[in-house]
Coordinates of C-alpha atoms in Angstrom, one line a residue:
M1 CA 35.9 18.6 1.1
L2 CA 37.0 15.0 1.5
A3 CA 40.5 16.0 2.5
Y4 CA 39.2 18.6 4.9
A5 CA 37.0 16.1 6.6
E6 CA 39.8 13.5 6.8
L7 CA 42.2 16.0 8.4
F8 CA 39.4 17.2 10.8
N9 CA 38.5 13.7 11.9
S10 CA 42.1 12.7 12.4
R11 CA 42.7 15.9 14.4
R12 CA 45.4 17.1 12.1
F13 CA 44.5 20.8 12.7
D14 CA 48.0 22.1 11.9
E15 CA 47.5 20.8 8.4
L16 CA 44.1 22.4 8.2
R17 CA 45.6 25.7 9.3
D18 CA 48.1 25.4 6.4
L19 CA 45.1 25.4 4.0
L20 CA 43.8 28.7 5.1
T21 CA 44.6 31.9 3.2
E22 CA 46.0 34.9 5.0
H23 CA 42.8 36.8 4.7
V24 CA 40.4 33.9 5.6
R25 CA 37.1 34.9 7.2
V26 CA 35.7 32.5 9.8
E27 CA 32.1 33.1 10.9
V28 CA 30.5 31.1 13.7
V29 CA 27.0 32.3 12.9
S30 CA 25.3 34.0 15.8
A31 CA 28.5 33.8 17.9
A32 CA 31.7 35.3 16.4
T33 CA 33.5 36.4 13.2
L34 CA 37.2 36.1 12.9
E35 CA 39.3 37.8 10.2
G36 CA 42.7 36.6 9.0
K37 CA 44.6 33.3 9.4
E38 CA 46.2 34.1 12.7
A39 CA 43.0 35.2 14.4
A40 CA 41.1 32.3 13.1
T41 CA 43.4 29.4 13.7
G42 CA 44.0 29.3 17.4
R43 CA 40.5 30.1 18.5
Y44 CA 38.4 28.2 15.9
F45 CA 40.4 25.0 15.4
G46 CA 41.5 25.2 19.1
N47 CA 37.9 24.8 20.2
Y48 CA 37.3 21.8 17.9
A49 CA 40.6 20.2 19.0
R50 CA 39.1 19.9 22.5
Q51 CA 35.8 18.4 21.4
D52 CA 34.7 15.0 20.2
V53 CA 33.2 16.1 16.9
S54 CA 33.2 14.2 13.6
A55 CA 32.9 15.7 10.1
R56 CA 31.4 14.2 7.0
P57 CA 31.6 15.8 3.5
V58 CA 28.3 16.7 2.0
Q59 CA 26.5 18.9 -0.5
I60 CA 23.8 21.1 0.9
D61 CA 21.6 22.8 -1.6
G62 CA 24.2 21.9 -4.2
R63 CA 27.1 23.5 -2.3
P64 CA 30.1 21.7 -0.8
A65 CA 29.9 21.6 3.0
L66 CA 30.6 19.5 6.1
L67 CA 28.0 17.9 8.3
L68 CA 29.4 17.9 11.9
K69 CA 28.2 15.7 14.7
E70 CA 29.0 15.5 18.3
A71 CA 27.6 13.4 21.1
G72 CA 24.3 14.7 22.5
R73 CA 23.7 17.3 19.8
S74 CA 21.9 17.5 16.5
A75 CA 24.1 17.5 13.4
Y76 CA 25.0 21.0 12.0
V77 CA 26.6 22.3 8.9
V78 CA 29.9 24.1 8.1
I79 CA 30.3 25.7 4.7
V80 CA 33.9 26.0 3.5
A81 CA 34.7 28.3 0.6
F82 CA 37.9 27.6 -1.5
D83 CA 39.7 29.4 -4.3
A84 CA 43.0 28.6 -6.0
R85 CA 45.0 29.8 -3.0
G86 CA 43.2 27.6 -0.4
I87 CA 40.4 28.1 2.1
V88 CA 39.0 31.7 2.0
G89 CA 35.9 31.3 4.2
I90 CA 34.3 29.1 6.8
R91 CA 30.7 29.6 7.9
D92 CA 29.9 27.4 10.9
F93 CA 26.2 27.0 11.8
R94 CA 26.8 25.2 15.1
H95 CA 24.6 27.6 17.0
T96 CA 21.9 28.0 14.3
G97 CA 21.4 24.5 12.8
Y98 CA 17.7 25.3 12.5
E99 CA 18.5 27.5 9.4
F100 CA 19.1 24.3 7.4
A101 CA 16.0 22.4 8.6
A102 CA 14.4 22.4 5.2
S103 CA 17.6 21.7 3.2
T104 CA 18.5 18.4 1.6
V105 CA 22.0 17.1 2.5
N106 CA 23.7 14.7 0.1
H107 CA 26.5 12.7 1.6
L108 CA 29.6 12.4 -0.5
Q109 CA 31.6 9.2 -0.9
A110 CA 35.3 8.7 -1.4
S111 CA 34.7 8.8 -5.1
N112 CA 33.4 12.4 -4.6
A113 CA 30.1 11.3 -6.2
I114 CA 26.7 12.0 -4.5
A115 CA 25.2 8.9 -3.1
D116 CA 21.5 8.8 -4.1
A117 CA 20.5 6.5 -1.3
E118 CA 22.0 8.7 1.4
Q119 CA 19.9 11.8 1.2
V120 CA 19.1 13.1 4.7
K121 CA 16.7 15.8 5.8
L122 CA 18.1 17.9 8.6

């Protein structure tokens, strides 16, 4: 997740696209579902390339995820699923952040450890 966040924040979307498997499933919850690498890359990463959004690697309810933040909006969660081949799924809760209102988010540090002092309630 740290590498994903670094690539995202530096706007290196071509490198993120390279991490996707051919049969990746991208779901923007309550908005769209995209199946396959070609369908997902242009539309999903293209939208983020035009926006000022930052990503921070976190664990939410014990699962690896990203906490995304853009000016004028509440933070929201993106869950990224990996296997040995690469990224197999992305669930983006941009339009439904309220679903994580009761969840505890643990911010990850460069050491990939959970920082006890940085627990945040969404």
